[in-house]
């Protein structure tokens, strides 16, 4: 298990961005969690991510490396 956890704060503005994010997460062979202030969801679940809501600050935590996923995260990163 990789002890190093990466963390990034993102904002997804609409359903297309949610689909883009979940598709990228689904291609990764490591666990990815996304959370708001209340709950933590598997980032590979489109219904779960949609349930967190759009236009909110969401924290993504993951323990692996994938350049395509990083590129998608950077697209939606806040500051």
Coordinates of N, CA and C in Angstrom, one line a residue:
X1 N 0.8 -1.2 0.0 CA 0.0 0.0 0.0 C 0.9 1.2 0.0
X2 N 0.5 2.2 -0.8 CA 1.3 3.4 -0.9 C 0.9 4.3 0.2
X3 N 1.8 4.7 1.1 CA 1.6 5.5 2.2 C 1.3 7.0 1.8
X4 N 1.8 7.4 0.7 CA 1.7 8.7 0.2 C 0.3 9.0 -0.4
X5 N -0.5 9.8 0.2 CA -1.8 10.1 -0.3 C -1.7 11.5 -1.0
X6 N -2.2 11.6 -2.2 CA -2.3 12.9 -2.9 C -3.7 13.4 -2.6
X7 N -3.7 14.8 -2.6 CA -5.0 15.4 -2.3 C -5.1 16.7 -3.2
X8 N -6.3 16.9 -3.7 CA -6.5 18.0 -4.6 C -8.0 18.5 -4.4
X9 N -8.2 19.8 -4.4 CA -9.6 20.3 -4.3 C -10.0 20.7 -5.7
X10 N -11.2 20.2 -6.1 CA -11.7 20.5 -7.4 C -13.2 21.0 -7.3
X11 N -13.7 21.5 -8.4 CA -15.1 21.9 -8.6 C -15.5 21.4 -9.9
X12 N -16.6 20.7 -9.9 CA -17.2 20.2 -11.2 C -18.5 21.0 -11.4
X13 N -18.6 21.6 -12.6 CA -19.6 22.6 -12.9 C -20.9 22.0 -13.5
X14 N -20.8 20.8 -14.1 CA -22.0 20.3 -14.7 C -21.9 18.8 -14.9
X15 N -22.9 18.1 -15.5 CA -22.9 16.7 -15.6 C -21.8 16.2 -16.5
X16 N -21.5 17.0 -17.6 CA -20.4 16.6 -18.5 C -19.1 16.5 -17.8
X17 N -18.8 17.5 -16.9 CA -17.6 17.5 -16.1 C -17.5 16.3 -15.2
X18 N -18.7 16.0 -14.6 CA -18.7 14.8 -13.7 C -18.4 13.6 -14.5
X19 N -19.0 13.4 -15.6 CA -18.7 12.2 -16.5 C -17.2 12.2 -16.9
X20 N -16.6 13.3 -17.2 CA -15.2 13.3 -17.6 C -14.4 12.9 -16.4
X21 N -14.7 13.4 -15.2 CA -13.9 13.1 -14.0 C -14.0 11.6 -13.7
X22 N -15.3 11.1 -13.7 CA -15.5 9.7 -13.3 C -14.9 8.7 -14.3
X23 N -14.9 9.1 -15.6 CA -14.3 8.3 -16.6 C -12.8 8.2 -16.4
X24 N -12.2 9.3 -16.1 CA -10.7 9.3 -15.8 C -10.4 8.5 -14.6
X25 N -11.2 8.7 -13.5 CA -11.0 7.9 -12.3 C -11.1 6.4 -12.5
X26 N -12.1 6.0 -13.3 CA -12.3 4.6 -13.6 C -11.2 3.9 -14.3
X27 N -10.4 4.7 -15.0 CA -9.2 4.1 -15.7 C -8.0 3.9 -14.8
X28 N -8.1 4.3 -13.6 CA -7.0 4.2 -12.7 C -7.1 2.9 -11.9
X29 N -5.9 2.3 -11.6 CA -5.9 1.0 -10.9 C -5.7 1.1 -9.4
X30 N -6.0 2.3 -8.9 CA -5.8 2.6 -7.5 C -7.1 3.2 -7.0
X31 N -7.3 3.2 -5.7 CA -8.5 3.8 -5.1 C -8.5 5.3 -5.1
X32 N -9.6 5.9 -5.4 CA -9.8 7.4 -5.4 C -11.1 7.7 -4.7
X33 N -10.9 8.5 -3.7 CA -12.1 9.0 -2.9 C -12.3 10.5 -3.2
X34 N -13.6 10.8 -3.2 CA -14.0 12.2 -3.3 C -15.0 12.6 -2.2
X35 N -14.8 13.7 -1.6 CA -15.6 14.1 -0.5 C -16.0 15.5 -0.5
X36 N -17.1 15.8 0.2 CA -17.5 17.1 0.5 C -17.3 17.2 2.1
X37 N -17.9 18.1 2.7 CA -17.8 18.2 4.2 C -18.5 17.1 4.9
X38 N -19.5 16.4 4.3 CA -20.3 15.5 5.0 C -19.9 14.0 4.8
X39 N -19.6 13.6 3.5 CA -19.4 12.2 3.2 C -18.3 12.0 2.2
X40 N -17.8 10.7 2.2 CA -16.7 10.3 1.3 C -17.3 9.3 0.4
X41 N -17.0 9.4 -0.9 CA -17.6 8.6 -2.0 C -16.5 8.0 -2.8
X42 N -16.7 6.8 -3.4 CA -15.8 6.3 -4.4 C -15.9 7.1 -5.6
X43 N -14.8 7.7 -6.1 CA -14.8 8.6 -7.2 C -15.1 7.9 -8.5
X44 N -15.1 6.6 -8.5 CA -15.4 5.8 -9.8 C -16.9 5.6 -9.9
X45 N -17.7 6.1 -9.0 CA -19.2 5.9 -9.0 C -19.8 7.2 -9.5
X46 N -20.4 7.2 -10.7 CA -21.0 8.4 -11.3 C -22.2 8.8 -10.4
X47 N -23.0 7.9 -9.9 CA -24.1 8.3 -9.1 C -23.6 8.9 -7.8
X48 N -22.6 8.3 -7.2 CA -22.0 8.9 -6.0 C -21.5 10.3 -6.1
X49 N -20.8 10.5 -7.2 CA -20.2 11.8 -7.4 C -21.3 12.8 -7.7
X50 N -22.3 12.4 -8.6 CA -23.4 13.3 -8.8 C -24.2 13.6 -7.5
X51 N -24.3 12.6 -6.6 CA -25.0 12.8 -5.4 C -24.3 13.9 -4.5
X52 N -23.0 14.0 -4.6 CA -22.3 15.0 -3.8 C -22.7 16.4 -4.3
X53 N -23.0 16.5 -5.6 CA -23.5 17.8 -6.1 C -22.5 18.5 -6.9
X54 N -22.9 19.4 -7.8 CA -22.0 20.2 -8.6 C -21.9 21.6 -8.1
X55 N -20.9 22.3 -8.6 CA -20.6 23.7 -8.1 C -20.3 23.7 -6.7
X56 N -19.7 22.6 -6.1 CA -19.2 22.6 -4.7 C -17.7 22.3 -4.7
X57 N -17.1 22.7 -3.7 CA -15.7 22.3 -3.5 C -15.6 20.9 -3.0
X58 N -14.9 20.1 -3.8 CA -14.8 18.6 -3.4 C -13.3 18.3 -3.3
X59 N -13.0 17.5 -2.3 CA -11.7 17.0 -2.0 C -11.4 15.6 -2.6
X60 N -10.4 15.5 -3.4 CA -10.1 14.2 -4.0 C -8.8 13.7 -3.4
X61 N -8.9 12.4 -2.9 CA -7.7 11.8 -2.3 C -7.4 10.5 -3.0
X62 N -6.2 10.3 -3.3 CA -5.8 9.1 -4.1 C -4.3 8.7 -3.8
X63 N -4.0 7.4 -3.9 CA -2.7 7.0 -3.5 C -1.9 6.4 -4.7
X64 N -2.2 6.8 -5.9 CA -1.4 6.3 -7.0 C -1.1 7.4 -8.0
X65 N -0.4 7.1 -9.1 CA -0.1 8.1 -10.1 C -0.6 7.7 -11.4
X66 N -1.2 8.6 -12.1 CA -1.7 8.4 -13.5 C -1.7 9.7 -14.2
X67 N -0.9 9.9 -15.2 CA -0.8 11.3 -15.8 C -2.1 11.7 -16.4
X68 N -2.9 10.8 -17.0 CA -4.2 11.2 -17.6 C -5.1 11.7 -16.5
X69 N -5.1 11.0 -15.4 CA -6.0 11.4 -14.3 C -5.6 12.8 -13.7
X70 N -4.2 12.9 -13.5 CA -3.7 14.2 -13.0 C -4.1 15.4 -14.0
X71 N -4.1 15.1 -15.3 CA -4.5 16.2 -16.2 C -5.9 16.6 -16.0
X72 N -6.8 15.6 -15.8 CA -8.2 15.9 -15.6 C -8.4 16.6 -14.3
X73 N -7.7 16.2 -13.2 CA -7.8 16.9 -11.9 C -7.4 18.3 -12.1
X74 N -6.3 18.5 -12.8 CA -5.8 19.9 -12.9 C -6.7 20.8 -13.7
X75 N -7.5 20.2 -14.6 CA -8.5 20.9 -15.3 C -9.6 21.5 -14.4
X76 N -9.9 20.8 -13.3 CA -11.0 21.2 -12.4 C -10.5 21.7 -11.1
X77 N -9.2 21.8 -10.9 CA -8.6 22.2 -9.6 C -9.0 23.6 -9.3
X78 N -9.1 23.9 -8.0 CA -9.4 25.2 -7.5 C -8.1 25.8 -7.0
X79 N -7.7 26.9 -7.5 CA -6.4 27.6 -7.1 C -5.3 26.6 -7.0

